[in-house]
XYZ file of C-alpha atoms in Angstrom:
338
model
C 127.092 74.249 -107.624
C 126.136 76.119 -110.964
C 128.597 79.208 -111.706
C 128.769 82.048 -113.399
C 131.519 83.616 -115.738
C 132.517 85.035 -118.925
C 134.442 84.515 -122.142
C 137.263 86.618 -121.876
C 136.936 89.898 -124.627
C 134.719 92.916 -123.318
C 133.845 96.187 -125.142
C 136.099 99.870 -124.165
C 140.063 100.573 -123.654
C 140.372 100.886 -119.928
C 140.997 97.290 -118.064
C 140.940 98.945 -114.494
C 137.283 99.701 -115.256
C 136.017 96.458 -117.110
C 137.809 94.596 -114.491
C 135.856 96.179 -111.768
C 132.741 95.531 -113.787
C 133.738 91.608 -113.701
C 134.735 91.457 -110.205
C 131.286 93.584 -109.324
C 129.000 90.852 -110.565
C 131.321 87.930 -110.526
C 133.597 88.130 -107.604
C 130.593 86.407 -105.084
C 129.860 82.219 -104.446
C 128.802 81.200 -107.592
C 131.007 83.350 -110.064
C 134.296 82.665 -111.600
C 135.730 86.265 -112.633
C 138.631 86.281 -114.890
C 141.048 89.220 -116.834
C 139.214 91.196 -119.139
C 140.556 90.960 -123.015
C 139.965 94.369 -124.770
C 140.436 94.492 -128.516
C 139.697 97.637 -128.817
C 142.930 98.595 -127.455
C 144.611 97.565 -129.952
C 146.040 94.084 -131.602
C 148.461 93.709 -128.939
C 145.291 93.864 -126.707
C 143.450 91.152 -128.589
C 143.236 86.833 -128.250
C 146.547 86.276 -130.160
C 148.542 89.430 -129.334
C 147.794 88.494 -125.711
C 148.908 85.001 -126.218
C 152.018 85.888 -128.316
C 153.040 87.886 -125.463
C 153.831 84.808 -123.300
C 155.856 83.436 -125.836
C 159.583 83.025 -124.649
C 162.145 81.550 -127.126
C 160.321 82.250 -129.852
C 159.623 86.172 -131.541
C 157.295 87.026 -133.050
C 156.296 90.790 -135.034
C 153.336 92.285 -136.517
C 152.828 92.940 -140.446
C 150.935 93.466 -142.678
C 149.437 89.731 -143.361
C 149.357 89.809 -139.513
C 151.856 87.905 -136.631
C 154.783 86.119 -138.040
C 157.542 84.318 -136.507
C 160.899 86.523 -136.148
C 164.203 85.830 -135.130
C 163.929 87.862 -131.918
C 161.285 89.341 -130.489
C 159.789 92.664 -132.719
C 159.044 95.862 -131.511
C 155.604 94.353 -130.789
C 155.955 92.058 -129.515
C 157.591 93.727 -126.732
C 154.605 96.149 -126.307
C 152.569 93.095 -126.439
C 154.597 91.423 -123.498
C 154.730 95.397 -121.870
C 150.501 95.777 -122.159
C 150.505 91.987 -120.472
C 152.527 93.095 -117.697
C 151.067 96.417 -117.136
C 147.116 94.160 -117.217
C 148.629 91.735 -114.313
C 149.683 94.649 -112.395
C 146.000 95.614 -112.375
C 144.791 92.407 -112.168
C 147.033 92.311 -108.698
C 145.499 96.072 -107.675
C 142.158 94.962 -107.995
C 141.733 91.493 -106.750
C 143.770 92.792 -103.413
C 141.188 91.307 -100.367
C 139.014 88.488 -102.716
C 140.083 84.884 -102.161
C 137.918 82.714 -104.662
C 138.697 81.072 -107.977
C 139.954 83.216 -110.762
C 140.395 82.545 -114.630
C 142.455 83.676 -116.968
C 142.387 82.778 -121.232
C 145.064 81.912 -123.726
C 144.530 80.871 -127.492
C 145.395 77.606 -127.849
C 148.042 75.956 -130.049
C 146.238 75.363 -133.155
C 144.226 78.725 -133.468
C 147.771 80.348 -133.065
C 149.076 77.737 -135.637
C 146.356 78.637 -138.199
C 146.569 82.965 -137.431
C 150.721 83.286 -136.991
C 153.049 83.036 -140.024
C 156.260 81.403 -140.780
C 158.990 83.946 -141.150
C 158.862 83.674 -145.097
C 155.081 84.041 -145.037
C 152.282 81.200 -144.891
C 150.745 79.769 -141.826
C 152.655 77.974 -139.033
C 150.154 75.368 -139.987
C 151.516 74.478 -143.530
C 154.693 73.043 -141.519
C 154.681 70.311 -139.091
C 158.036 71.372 -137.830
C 157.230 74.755 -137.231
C 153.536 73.905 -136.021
C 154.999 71.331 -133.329
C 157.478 74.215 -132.250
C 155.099 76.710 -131.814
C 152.782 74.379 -129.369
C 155.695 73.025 -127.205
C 156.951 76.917 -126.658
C 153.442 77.989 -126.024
C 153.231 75.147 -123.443
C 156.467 75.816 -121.417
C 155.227 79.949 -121.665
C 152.027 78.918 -119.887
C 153.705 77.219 -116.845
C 155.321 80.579 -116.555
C 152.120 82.690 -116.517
C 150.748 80.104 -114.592
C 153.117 80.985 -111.899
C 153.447 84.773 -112.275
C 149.162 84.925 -111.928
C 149.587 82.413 -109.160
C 151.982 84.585 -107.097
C 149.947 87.787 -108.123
C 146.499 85.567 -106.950
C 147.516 83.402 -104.399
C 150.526 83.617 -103.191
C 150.129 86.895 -101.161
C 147.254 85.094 -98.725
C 144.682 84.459 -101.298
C 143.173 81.844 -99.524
C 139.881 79.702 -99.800
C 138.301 79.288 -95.748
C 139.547 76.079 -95.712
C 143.355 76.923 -96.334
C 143.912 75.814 -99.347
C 144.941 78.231 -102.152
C 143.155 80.196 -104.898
C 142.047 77.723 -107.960
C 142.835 79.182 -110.750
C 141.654 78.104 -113.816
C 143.217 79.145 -117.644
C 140.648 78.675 -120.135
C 142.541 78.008 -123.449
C 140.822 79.295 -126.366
C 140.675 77.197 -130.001
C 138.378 78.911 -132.148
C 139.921 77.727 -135.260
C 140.438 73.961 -134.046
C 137.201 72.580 -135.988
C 138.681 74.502 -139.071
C 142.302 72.796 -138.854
C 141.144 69.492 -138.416
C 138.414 69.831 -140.897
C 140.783 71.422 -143.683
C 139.165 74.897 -143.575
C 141.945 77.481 -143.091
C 142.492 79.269 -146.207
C 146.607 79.125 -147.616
C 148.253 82.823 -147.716
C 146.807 82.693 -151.596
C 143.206 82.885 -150.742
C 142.915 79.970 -153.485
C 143.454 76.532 -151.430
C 143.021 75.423 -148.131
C 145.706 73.375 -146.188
C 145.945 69.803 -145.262
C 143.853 68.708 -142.666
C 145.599 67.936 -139.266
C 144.548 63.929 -138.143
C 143.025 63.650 -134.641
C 146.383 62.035 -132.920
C 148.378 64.807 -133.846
C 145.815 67.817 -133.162
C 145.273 66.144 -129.426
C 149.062 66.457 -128.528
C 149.931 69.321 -129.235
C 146.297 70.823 -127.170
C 147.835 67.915 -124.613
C 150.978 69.568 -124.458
C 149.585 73.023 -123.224
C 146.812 71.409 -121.009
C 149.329 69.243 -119.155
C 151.417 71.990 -118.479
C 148.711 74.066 -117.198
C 147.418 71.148 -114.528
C 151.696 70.024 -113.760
C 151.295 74.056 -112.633
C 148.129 73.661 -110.337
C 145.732 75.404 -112.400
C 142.527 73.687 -113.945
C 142.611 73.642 -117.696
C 139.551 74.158 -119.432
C 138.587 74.909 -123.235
C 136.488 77.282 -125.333
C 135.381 76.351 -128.355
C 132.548 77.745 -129.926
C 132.779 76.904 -133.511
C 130.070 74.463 -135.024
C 131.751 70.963 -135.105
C 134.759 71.341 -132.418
C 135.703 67.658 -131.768
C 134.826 68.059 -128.117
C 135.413 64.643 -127.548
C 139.365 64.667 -128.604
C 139.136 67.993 -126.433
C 137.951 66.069 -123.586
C 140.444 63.318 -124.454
C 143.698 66.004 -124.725
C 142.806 66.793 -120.736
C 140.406 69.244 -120.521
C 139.115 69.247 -117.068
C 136.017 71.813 -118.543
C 134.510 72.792 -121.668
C 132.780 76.362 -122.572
C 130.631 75.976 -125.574
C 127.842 78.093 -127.613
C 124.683 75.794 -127.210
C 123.674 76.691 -130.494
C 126.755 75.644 -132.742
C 126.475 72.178 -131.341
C 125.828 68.796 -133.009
C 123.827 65.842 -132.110
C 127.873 64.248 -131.358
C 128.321 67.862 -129.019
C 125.419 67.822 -127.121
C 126.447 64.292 -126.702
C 129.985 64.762 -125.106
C 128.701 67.303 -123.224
C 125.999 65.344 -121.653
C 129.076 62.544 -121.079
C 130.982 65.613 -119.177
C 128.241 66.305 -117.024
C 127.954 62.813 -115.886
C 131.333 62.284 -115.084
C 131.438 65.381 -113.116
C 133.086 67.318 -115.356
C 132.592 71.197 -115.718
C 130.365 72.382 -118.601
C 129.796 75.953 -118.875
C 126.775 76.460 -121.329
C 126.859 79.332 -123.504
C 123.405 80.931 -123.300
C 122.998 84.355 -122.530
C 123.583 87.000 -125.737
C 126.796 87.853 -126.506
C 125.615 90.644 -128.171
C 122.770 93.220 -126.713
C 119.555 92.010 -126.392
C 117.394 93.643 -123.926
C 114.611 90.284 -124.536
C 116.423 88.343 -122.732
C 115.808 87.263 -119.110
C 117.664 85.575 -116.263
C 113.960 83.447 -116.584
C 114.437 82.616 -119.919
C 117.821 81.537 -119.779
C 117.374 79.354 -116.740
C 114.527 77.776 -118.973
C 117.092 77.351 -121.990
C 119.279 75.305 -119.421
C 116.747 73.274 -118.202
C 115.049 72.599 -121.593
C 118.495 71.735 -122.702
C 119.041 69.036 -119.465
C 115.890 67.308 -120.647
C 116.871 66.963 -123.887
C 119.910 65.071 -122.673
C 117.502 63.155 -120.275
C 119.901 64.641 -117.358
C 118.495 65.477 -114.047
C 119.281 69.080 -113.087
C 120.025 68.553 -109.368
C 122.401 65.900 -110.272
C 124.304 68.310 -112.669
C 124.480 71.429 -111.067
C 127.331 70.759 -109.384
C 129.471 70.788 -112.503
C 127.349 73.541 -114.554
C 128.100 76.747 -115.782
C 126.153 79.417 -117.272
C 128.095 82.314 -119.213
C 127.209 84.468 -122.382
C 127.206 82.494 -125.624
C 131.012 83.821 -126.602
C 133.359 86.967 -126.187
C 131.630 90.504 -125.947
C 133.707 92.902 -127.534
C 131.025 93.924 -129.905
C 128.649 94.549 -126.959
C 128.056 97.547 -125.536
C 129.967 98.497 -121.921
C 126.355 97.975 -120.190
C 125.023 94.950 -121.946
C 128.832 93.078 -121.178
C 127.865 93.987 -117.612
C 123.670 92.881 -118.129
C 124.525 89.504 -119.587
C 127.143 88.804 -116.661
C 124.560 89.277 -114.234
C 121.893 87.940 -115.902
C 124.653 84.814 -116.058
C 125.000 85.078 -112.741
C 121.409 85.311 -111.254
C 120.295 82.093 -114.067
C 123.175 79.756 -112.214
C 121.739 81.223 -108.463
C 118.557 79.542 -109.888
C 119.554 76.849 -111.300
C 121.303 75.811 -107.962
């Protein structure tokens, strides 16, 4: 059936709250509610500090440029790994009684690769060494969120009514992948750009991370909403799902998307406003969808089994009531769409 979810960052400081707003309109049937990202807390708070935080083996600090790879872990770095722990404590608090599918979102290895320096400045991504590094530690981290939000989730009696345990699914996050493989991401001069990473090498070290994920139970999906994302190679790395902004895609996106569908593979459509925009309807959107189906020459009943509706990408800029409008009206569109 369709479902409903969202992106990951929401507007405001306290996660108690904006988790409560998720589970409120998401924790039913059709929704998939996940952990609430809140950049406004702070860059510990935000896509990469969150994702840093996982990192084991590896250290990491904050400076002026931005991350960089350390010798042992900086002093944030360990209030990165503290806010993480602190957010799964709530996360355990909260979801106490619900027994349905959960989500949870990690950058992936090459947005980290193109935002993290080495320790003598540059990107991670200027040094296949250090770039192949980074994604292997990131992978082995994952298994071990995968199985601290597992025990928090599911191990406790989190149970679907047929026995079987809480899916969880970890959307991994590559905004920057269409920008590494296309040669886009500045150098730490402002003046080039660096080398553009070939297709064999992008999809194993994404491979890497999404096969960890599944070896750990979860579902691993991808967000990518960046015009030209290869979501072919994405497909081809072992994503089981794809979250995309309708309107950054290509004649080759709407393509692999409509391939997804087919093969019974999730596809949540990003449709609904990020952003506030009291226009917009739960009608409207619904329309959007099916517009969009008939474009692709796919037949709605057939793919609403493996559809998703969410808002076009993370809502941090929002305001706290339109993040909680545009989940509902997310929620309400997939109700109609069946």
């Amino acid at each position: 059936m369709t479902i409903a979810t969202g992106i990951g960052s929401m507007p405001g400081e306290d996660l108690a709250t904006c988790l409560q707003v998720v589970l409120d309109e998401l924790a039913h049937e059709r929704g998939l509610p996940y952990l609430p990202e809140l950049p406004a807390r702070g860059v510990t708070s935000g896509m990469i500090g969150r994702s840093l935080a996982l990192l084991d083996g590896i250290g990491v600090d904050l400076q002026p440029a931005g991350w960089r790879l350390t010798d042992s872990p900086g002093v944030d770095h360990r209030r990165a790994r503290s806010r993480l722990d602190q957010d799964l404590d709530v996360l355990e608090e909260h979801t106490q009684g619900y027994d349905g599918a959960f989500k949870v979102q990690v950058a992936g290895p090459w947005t980290l690769s193109a935002m993290v320096e080495k320790p003598r400045g540059d990107k991670v991504l200027s040094d296949h060494g250090a770039r192949r590094d980074l994604a292997q530690a990131l992978a082995e981290s994952a298994r071990v969120h995968v199985r601290d939000v597992r025990r928090r989730l599911g191990d406790r009696g989190h149970a679907a009514p047929d026995g079987t345990p809480a899916r969880l699914v970890v959307q991994v996050d590559e905004p920057a992948l269409a920008a590494v493989m296309g040669g886009g991401v500045p150098t730490a001069s402002g003046f080039g750009r660096h080398r553009t990473v070939h297709p064999p090498e992008a999809s194993e070290h994404l491979g890497w991370l999404l096969a960890a994920i599944a070896e750990e139970g979860a579902e691993p999906w991808v967000h990518a909403c960046a015009p030209e994302t290869p979501l072919e190679l994405v497909r081809g790395a072992g994503a089981r799902g794809l979250l995309v902004d309708v309107a950054t895609l290509d004649g080759a996106g709407h393509d692999t998307l409509g391939s997804a569908l087919e093969a019974g593979e999730r596809v949540v459509l990003g449709v609904v406003p990020a952003l506030d925009d009291e226009s917009v309807t739960d009608t409207a959107v619904v329309e959007r969808v099916l517009r969009w189906l008939d474009m692709l020459g796919l037949d709605p009943e057939e793919t609403a089994p493996a559809l998703g509706v969410s808002p076009a990408c993370g809502q941090a800029g929002a305001s706290a009531a339109w993040a909680r409008r545009a989940l509902r009206i997310s929620r309400s569109a997939a109700d109609n769409l069946g």
